[in-house]
Amino acid sequence: MTTQTWNRFWGSTFVKAPLRNGVGRYVQQLQRITFKFCKTHGCSQGMREYIEKELIEFARVNPGVVVYLKPRRHRSPCLKAEYLNGGEEYISCHRMTNEDIVKWVEYLRTRSGYPVERLRKYQHTDHPSIQGAWTPWIHRDPLVNIAEYPIEELSAAFKTEKTATDEVLELFEKQKLSGEVDVS
Amino acid sequence: HFFGRKQNCYSIAIKYVHRALRYGVRARKIKKYENRKLWDTRLTAGCLELGTNYTNMKSVMDDVGIAIDRKTLQNMAIWEPRSFRALASLTKAKEEEKGLNCLGGPSSVGVVTRGML
């Protein structure tokens, strides 16, 4: 098949948080983690080391996360994370070291349950307008609301340019102010 | 979003998938161009409603030094119409001074000649 791409195959969403998480209180979205490993095979060596050394500390620090261990013979090690909104993440830990697994567990802990998709916009707001959105009447004189039709001013033709009469009147006004014309 | 055999049969579907990907690549450039055209249309409409025009507004904003881009301006015209109206009033006040839309050139208010011109 062709190579996958962000736009067509991996999908795109807008920015969102589950139930507006973080606006008020932040709730960790990780519900449970399952560590599946083999007790003897070499590919699970890093995972076994993690379970011996780091797992108890992780469980103590995150009391809201349920940790399951599944020792299964002849299976590759993997991490399965499930989130509060029903989303799931699967990461294969085949031949990973202890340090790698620490980092991946941290990654899973901080995810929300939504799948990884291209963000169409980097911002989201429920209230895009402060002054109030545009309406057809926002720039019009509110006297139109109580007007009684017909109104001569509104029915008149639009004046696009200054007429000759207007220009002459303006000139006259200017000359009056500068005192050239004798008004009496 | 493919119909019929295009979504179920591989050798038919692959042709249309390739085309969809090509369209996606080409559209990234076109999207910027189309968006800018849309913003220009919206701003022209907004300016005409308020009694100026878009070219004057651009000219006045350059002159005064307000460097708001088209995207933000069109968002203002839609969601913050009173701020946009303030900018239009500024345009109307300044366009006379600059001498836009009239036969005479820019007015000589604020120009110090000391009799040399």
mmCIF file with all atom_site columns, N, CA and C in Angstrom, chain A residues 1-3 5 7-9 118 120 128-140, chain B residues 1-2 10 14 17-18 20-21 24 28 31 49-50 77-85:
data_model
loop_
_atom_site.group_PDB
_atom_site.id
_atom_site.type_symbol
_atom_site.label_atom_id
_atom_site.label_alt_id
_atom_site.label_comp_id
_atom_site.label_asym_id
_atom_site.label_entity_id
_atom_site.label_seq_id
_atom_site.pdbx_PDB_ins_code
_atom_site.Cartn_x
_atom_site.Cartn_y
_atom_site.Cartn_z
_atom_site.occupancy
_atom_site.B_iso_or_equiv
_atom_site.pdbx_formal_charge
_atom_site.auth_seq_id
_atom_site.auth_comp_id
_atom_site.auth_asym_id
_atom_site.auth_atom_id
_atom_site.pdbx_PDB_model_num
ATOM 1   N N  . MET A 1 1   ? 0.858   -1.192 0.000  1.00 0.00 ? 1   MET A N  1
ATOM 2   C CA . MET A 1 1   ? 0.000   0.000  0.000  1.00 0.00 ? 1   MET A CA 1
ATOM 3   C C  . MET A 1 1   ? 0.890   1.236  0.000  1.00 0.00 ? 1   MET A C  1
ATOM 4   N N  . THR A 1 2   ? 0.311   2.360  -0.297 1.00 0.00 ? 2   THR A N  1
ATOM 5   C CA . THR A 1 2   ? 1.104   3.604  -0.294 1.00 0.00 ? 2   THR A CA 1
ATOM 6   C C  . THR A 1 2   ? 1.500   3.956  1.125  1.00 0.00 ? 2   THR A C  1
ATOM 7   N N  . THR A 1 3   ? 2.444   4.866  1.234  1.00 0.00 ? 3   THR A N  1
ATOM 8   C CA . THR A 1 3   ? 2.828   5.335  2.575  1.00 0.00 ? 3   THR A CA 1
ATOM 9   C C  . THR A 1 3   ? 1.673   6.113  3.163  1.00 0.00 ? 3   THR A C  1
ATOM 10  N N  . THR A 1 5   ? -0.192  9.028  5.296  1.00 0.00 ? 5   THR A N  1
ATOM 11  C CA . THR A 1 5   ? 0.055   10.467 5.393  1.00 0.00 ? 5   THR A CA 1
ATOM 12  C C  . THR A 1 5   ? -0.841  11.051 6.467  1.00 0.00 ? 5   THR A C  1
ATOM 13  N N  . ASN A 1 7   ? -2.600  13.737 6.274  1.00 0.00 ? 7   ASN A N  1
ATOM 14  C CA . ASN A 1 7   ? -3.856  14.369 5.883  1.00 0.00 ? 7   ASN A CA 1
ATOM 15  C C  . ASN A 1 7   ? -4.941  13.370 5.577  1.00 0.00 ? 7   ASN A C  1
ATOM 16  N N  . ARG A 1 8   ? -4.636  12.405 4.710  1.00 0.00 ? 8   ARG A N  1
ATOM 17  C CA . ARG A 1 8   ? -5.708  11.548 4.238  1.00 0.00 ? 8   ARG A CA 1
ATOM 18  C C  . ARG A 1 8   ? -5.970  10.399 5.177  1.00 0.00 ? 8   ARG A C  1
ATOM 19  N N  . PHE A 1 9   ? -4.943  9.691  5.643  1.00 0.00 ? 9   PHE A N  1
ATOM 20  C CA . PHE A 1 9   ? -5.166  8.419  6.332  1.00 0.00 ? 9   PHE A CA 1
ATOM 21  C C  . PHE A 1 9   ? -5.152  8.530  7.836  1.00 0.00 ? 9   PHE A C  1
ATOM 22  N N  . ARG A 1 118 ? -3.653  15.045 12.998 1.00 0.00 ? 118 ARG A N  1
ATOM 23  C CA . ARG A 1 118 ? -3.179  16.391 12.662 1.00 0.00 ? 118 ARG A CA 1
ATOM 24  C C  . ARG A 1 118 ? -4.168  17.425 13.206 1.00 0.00 ? 118 ARG A C  1
ATOM 25  N N  . ARG A 1 120 ? -6.044  20.794 12.960 1.00 0.00 ? 120 ARG A N  1
ATOM 26  C CA . ARG A 1 120 ? -6.389  21.730 11.885 1.00 0.00 ? 120 ARG A CA 1
ATOM 27  C C  . ARG A 1 120 ? -6.119  23.151 12.305 1.00 0.00 ? 120 ARG A C  1
ATOM 28  N N  . PRO A 1 128 ? -15.798 33.023 20.700 1.00 0.00 ? 128 PRO A N  1
ATOM 29  C CA . PRO A 1 128 ? -14.895 33.728 19.786 1.00 0.00 ? 128 PRO A CA 1
ATOM 30  C C  . PRO A 1 128 ? -15.088 35.235 19.765 1.00 0.00 ? 128 PRO A C  1
ATOM 31  N N  . SER A 1 129 ? -16.187 35.721 20.314 1.00 0.00 ? 129 SER A N  1
ATOM 32  C CA . SER A 1 129 ? -16.471 37.151 20.202 1.00 0.00 ? 129 SER A CA 1
ATOM 33  C C  . SER A 1 129 ? -16.655 37.790 21.563 1.00 0.00 ? 129 SER A C  1
ATOM 34  N N  . ILE A 1 130 ? -16.036 38.965 21.743 1.00 0.00 ? 130 ILE A N  1
ATOM 35  C CA . ILE A 1 130 ? -16.230 39.727 22.979 1.00 0.00 ? 130 ILE A CA 1
ATOM 36  C C  . ILE A 1 130 ? -17.239 40.829 22.754 1.00 0.00 ? 130 ILE A C  1
ATOM 37  N N  . GLN A 1 131 ? -17.117 41.515 21.612 1.00 0.00 ? 131 GLN A N  1
ATOM 38  C CA . GLN A 1 131 ? -18.022 42.630 21.353 1.00 0.00 ? 131 GLN A CA 1
ATOM 39  C C  . GLN A 1 131 ? -19.358 42.159 20.806 1.00 0.00 ? 131 GLN A C  1
ATOM 40  N N  . GLY A 1 132 ? -19.473 40.887 20.484 1.00 0.00 ? 132 GLY A N  1
ATOM 41  C CA . GLY A 1 132 ? -20.686 40.402 19.834 1.00 0.00 ? 132 GLY A CA 1
ATOM 42  C C  . GLY A 1 132 ? -20.444 40.265 18.352 1.00 0.00 ? 132 GLY A C  1
ATOM 43  N N  . ALA A 1 133 ? -20.907 39.161 17.781 1.00 0.00 ? 133 ALA A N  1
ATOM 44  C CA . ALA A 1 133 ? -20.614 38.900 16.370 1.00 0.00 ? 133 ALA A CA 1
ATOM 45  C C  . ALA A 1 133 ? -21.353 39.892 15.480 1.00 0.00 ? 133 ALA A C  1
ATOM 46  N N  . TRP A 1 134 ? -20.886 39.958 14.230 1.00 0.00 ? 134 TRP A N  1
ATOM 47  C CA . TRP A 1 134 ? -21.498 40.878 13.259 1.00 0.00 ? 134 TRP A CA 1
ATOM 48  C C  . TRP A 1 134 ? -22.927 40.472 12.963 1.00 0.00 ? 134 TRP A C  1
ATOM 49  N N  . THR A 1 135 ? -23.826 41.479 12.921 1.00 0.00 ? 135 THR A N  1
ATOM 50  C CA . THR A 1 135 ? -25.196 41.274 12.421 1.00 0.00 ? 135 THR A CA 1
ATOM 51  C C  . THR A 1 135 ? -25.417 42.327 11.350 1.00 0.00 ? 135 THR A C  1
ATOM 52  N N  . PRO A 1 136 ? -26.445 42.152 10.506 1.00 0.00 ? 136 PRO A N  1
ATOM 53  C CA . PRO A 1 136 ? -26.645 43.178 9.469  1.00 0.00 ? 136 PRO A CA 1
ATOM 54  C C  . PRO A 1 136 ? -27.027 44.555 10.011 1.00 0.00 ? 136 PRO A C  1
ATOM 55  N N  . TRP A 1 137 ? -27.436 44.616 11.293 1.00 0.00 ? 137 TRP A N  1
ATOM 56  C CA . TRP A 1 137 ? -27.901 45.910 11.837 1.00 0.00 ? 137 TRP A CA 1
ATOM 57  C C  . TRP A 1 137 ? -26.897 46.577 12.753 1.00 0.00 ? 137 TRP A C  1
ATOM 58  N N  . ILE A 1 138 ? -25.712 45.979 12.919 1.00 0.00 ? 138 ILE A N  1
ATOM 59  C CA . ILE A 1 138 ? -24.809 46.470 13.954 1.00 0.00 ? 138 ILE A CA 1
ATOM 60  C C  . ILE A 1 138 ? -24.223 47.825 13.581 1.00 0.00 ? 138 ILE A C  1
ATOM 61  N N  . HIS A 1 139 ? -24.064 48.088 12.286 1.00 0.00 ? 139 HIS A N  1
ATOM 62  C CA . HIS A 1 139 ? -23.496 49.369 11.876 1.00 0.00 ? 139 HIS A CA 1
ATOM 63  C C  . HIS A 1 139 ? -24.560 50.345 11.407 1.00 0.00 ? 139 HIS A C  1
ATOM 64  N N  . ARG A 1 140 ? -25.819 50.011 11.656 1.00 0.00 ? 140 ARG A N  1
ATOM 65  C CA . ARG A 1 140 ? -26.894 50.906 11.201 1.00 0.00 ? 140 ARG A CA 1
ATOM 66  C C  . ARG A 1 140 ? -27.432 51.719 12.358 1.00 0.00 ? 140 ARG A C  1
ATOM 67  N N  . HIS B 2 1   ? -14.586 7.820  1.750  1.00 0.00 ? 1   HIS B N  1
ATOM 68  C CA . HIS B 2 1   ? -15.297 8.706  0.849  1.00 0.00 ? 1   HIS B CA 1
ATOM 69  C C  . HIS B 2 1   ? -15.246 8.241  -0.591 1.00 0.00 ? 1   HIS B C  1
ATOM 70  N N  . PHE B 2 2   ? -14.709 7.000  -0.819 1.00 0.00 ? 2   PHE B N  1
ATOM 71  C CA . PHE B 2 2   ? -14.765 6.406  -2.151 1.00 0.00 ? 2   PHE B CA 1
ATOM 72  C C  . PHE B 2 2   ? -16.011 5.541  -2.254 1.00 0.00 ? 2   PHE B C  1
ATOM 73  N N  . TYR B 2 10  ? -8.665  -3.463 -4.531 1.00 0.00 ? 10  TYR B N  1
ATOM 74  C CA . TYR B 2 10  ? -7.359  -2.815 -4.375 1.00 0.00 ? 10  TYR B CA 1
ATOM 75  C C  . TYR B 2 10  ? -6.877  -2.152 -5.651 1.00 0.00 ? 10  TYR B C  1
ATOM 76  N N  . ILE B 2 14  ? -6.378  1.842  -5.693 1.00 0.00 ? 14  ILE B N  1
ATOM 77  C CA . ILE B 2 14  ? -5.051  2.449  -5.548 1.00 0.00 ? 14  ILE B CA 1
ATOM 78  C C  . ILE B 2 14  ? -4.883  3.643  -6.479 1.00 0.00 ? 14  ILE B C  1
ATOM 79  N N  . VAL B 2 17  ? -6.700  6.543  -4.893 1.00 0.00 ? 17  VAL B N  1
ATOM 80  C CA . VAL B 2 17  ? -5.994  6.982  -3.683 1.00 0.00 ? 17  VAL B CA 1
ATOM 81  C C  . VAL B 2 17  ? -4.785  7.826  -4.062 1.00 0.00 ? 17  VAL B C  1
ATOM 82  N N  . HIS B 2 18  ? -4.046  7.365  -5.093 1.00 0.00 ? 18  HIS B N  1
ATOM 83  C CA . HIS B 2 18  ? -2.896  8.155  -5.549 1.00 0.00 ? 18  HIS B CA 1
ATOM 84  C C  . HIS B 2 18  ? -3.324  9.538  -5.993 1.00 0.00 ? 18  HIS B C  1
ATOM 85  N N  . ALA B 2 20  ? -5.987  11.155 -4.974 1.00 0.00 ? 20  ALA B N  1
ATOM 86  C CA . ALA B 2 20  ? -6.382  11.931 -3.788 1.00 0.00 ? 20  ALA B CA 1
ATOM 87  C C  . ALA B 2 20  ? -5.154  12.506 -3.086 1.00 0.00 ? 20  ALA B C  1
ATOM 88  N N  . LEU B 2 21  ? -4.100  11.717 -3.003 1.00 0.00 ? 21  LEU B N  1
ATOM 89  C CA . LEU B 2 21  ? -2.879  12.208 -2.349 1.00 0.00 ? 21  LEU B CA 1
ATOM 90  C C  . LEU B 2 21  ? -2.249  13.343 -3.148 1.00 0.00 ? 21  LEU B C  1
ATOM 91  N N  . GLY B 2 24  ? -4.102  16.376 -2.542 1.00 0.00 ? 24  GLY B N  1
ATOM 92  C CA . GLY B 2 24  ? -3.777  16.898 -1.214 1.00 0.00 ? 24  GLY B CA 1
ATOM 93  C C  . GLY B 2 24  ? -2.511  17.729 -1.219 1.00 0.00 ? 24  GLY B C  1
ATOM 94  N N  . ARG B 2 28  ? -2.263  22.215 -0.809 1.00 0.00 ? 28  ARG B N  1
ATOM 95  C CA . ARG B 2 28  ? -1.637  22.949 0.293  1.00 0.00 ? 28  ARG B CA 1
ATOM 96  C C  . ARG B 2 28  ? -1.223  24.340 -0.147 1.00 0.00 ? 28  ARG B C  1
ATOM 97  N N  . LYS B 2 31  ? -4.527  26.365 -0.994 1.00 0.00 ? 31  LYS B N  1
ATOM 98  C CA . LYS B 2 31  ? -5.306  26.771 0.196  1.00 0.00 ? 31  LYS B CA 1
ATOM 99  C C  . LYS B 2 31  ? -4.892  28.165 0.650  1.00 0.00 ? 31  LYS B C  1
ATOM 100 N N  . GLU B 2 49  ? -19.472 48.447 3.566  1.00 0.00 ? 49  GLU B N  1
ATOM 101 C CA . GLU B 2 49  ? -20.599 48.653 4.474  1.00 0.00 ? 49  GLU B CA 1
ATOM 102 C C  . GLU B 2 49  ? -20.390 49.904 5.323  1.00 0.00 ? 49  GLU B C  1
ATOM 103 N N  . LEU B 2 50  ? -19.126 50.163 5.687  1.00 0.00 ? 50  LEU B N  1
ATOM 104 C CA . LEU B 2 50  ? -18.841 51.263 6.593  1.00 0.00 ? 50  LEU B CA 1
ATOM 105 C C  . LEU B 2 50  ? -18.508 52.559 5.879  1.00 0.00 ? 50  LEU B C  1
ATOM 106 N N  . ALA B 2 77  ? -13.400 41.961 11.696 1.00 0.00 ? 77  ALA B N  1
ATOM 107 C CA . ALA B 2 77  ? -14.607 42.443 11.016 1.00 0.00 ? 77  ALA B CA 1
ATOM 108 C C  . ALA B 2 77  ? -15.805 41.563 11.338 1.00 0.00 ? 77  ALA B C  1
ATOM 109 N N  . ILE B 2 78  ? -15.549 40.268 11.571 1.00 0.00 ? 78  ILE B N  1
ATOM 110 C CA . ILE B 2 78  ? -16.658 39.345 11.864 1.00 0.00 ? 78  ILE B CA 1
ATOM 111 C C  . ILE B 2 78  ? -16.990 39.337 13.350 1.00 0.00 ? 78  ILE B C  1
ATOM 112 N N  . TRP B 2 79  ? -15.950 39.138 14.182 1.00 0.00 ? 79  TRP B N  1
ATOM 113 C CA . TRP B 2 79  ? -16.216 38.890 15.610 1.00 0.00 ? 79  TRP B CA 1
ATOM 114 C C  . TRP B 2 79  ? -16.096 40.135 16.473 1.00 0.00 ? 79  TRP B C  1
ATOM 115 N N  . GLU B 2 80  ? -15.328 41.128 16.053 1.00 0.00 ? 80  GLU B N  1
ATOM 116 C CA . GLU B 2 80  ? -15.211 42.375 16.811 1.00 0.00 ? 80  GLU B CA 1
ATOM 117 C C  . GLU B 2 80  ? -15.559 43.536 15.900 1.00 0.00 ? 80  GLU B C  1
ATOM 118 N N  . PRO B 2 81  ? -16.830 43.668 15.505 1.00 0.00 ? 81  PRO B N  1
ATOM 119 C CA . PRO B 2 81  ? -17.170 44.663 14.483 1.00 0.00 ? 81  PRO B CA 1
ATOM 120 C C  . PRO B 2 81  ? -16.941 46.101 14.917 1.00 0.00 ? 81  PRO B C  1
ATOM 121 N N  . ARG B 2 82  ? -17.015 46.365 16.240 1.00 0.00 ? 82  ARG B N  1
ATOM 122 C CA . ARG B 2 82  ? -16.834 47.758 16.660 1.00 0.00 ? 82  ARG B CA 1
ATOM 123 C C  . ARG B 2 82  ? -15.384 48.184 16.534 1.00 0.00 ? 82  ARG B C  1
ATOM 124 N N  . SER B 2 83  ? -14.442 47.280 16.811 1.00 0.00 ? 83  SER B N  1
ATOM 125 C CA . SER B 2 83  ? -13.027 47.612 16.592 1.00 0.00 ? 83  SER B CA 1
ATOM 126 C C  . SER B 2 83  ? -12.764 47.860 15.121 1.00 0.00 ? 83  SER B C  1
ATOM 127 N N  . PHE B 2 84  ? -13.379 47.034 14.274 1.00 0.00 ? 84  PHE B N  1
ATOM 128 C CA . PHE B 2 84  ? -13.196 47.210 12.833 1.00 0.00 ? 84  PHE B CA 1
ATOM 129 C C  . PHE B 2 84  ? -13.782 48.541 12.397 1.00 0.00 ? 84  PHE B C  1
ATOM 130 N N  . ARG B 2 85  ? -14.920 48.925 13.025 1.00 0.00 ? 85  ARG B N  1
ATOM 131 C CA . ARG B 2 85  ? -15.526 50.219 12.686 1.00 0.00 ? 85  ARG B CA 1
ATOM 132 C C  . ARG B 2 85  ? -14.599 51.364 13.070 1.00 0.00 ? 85  ARG B C  1
#
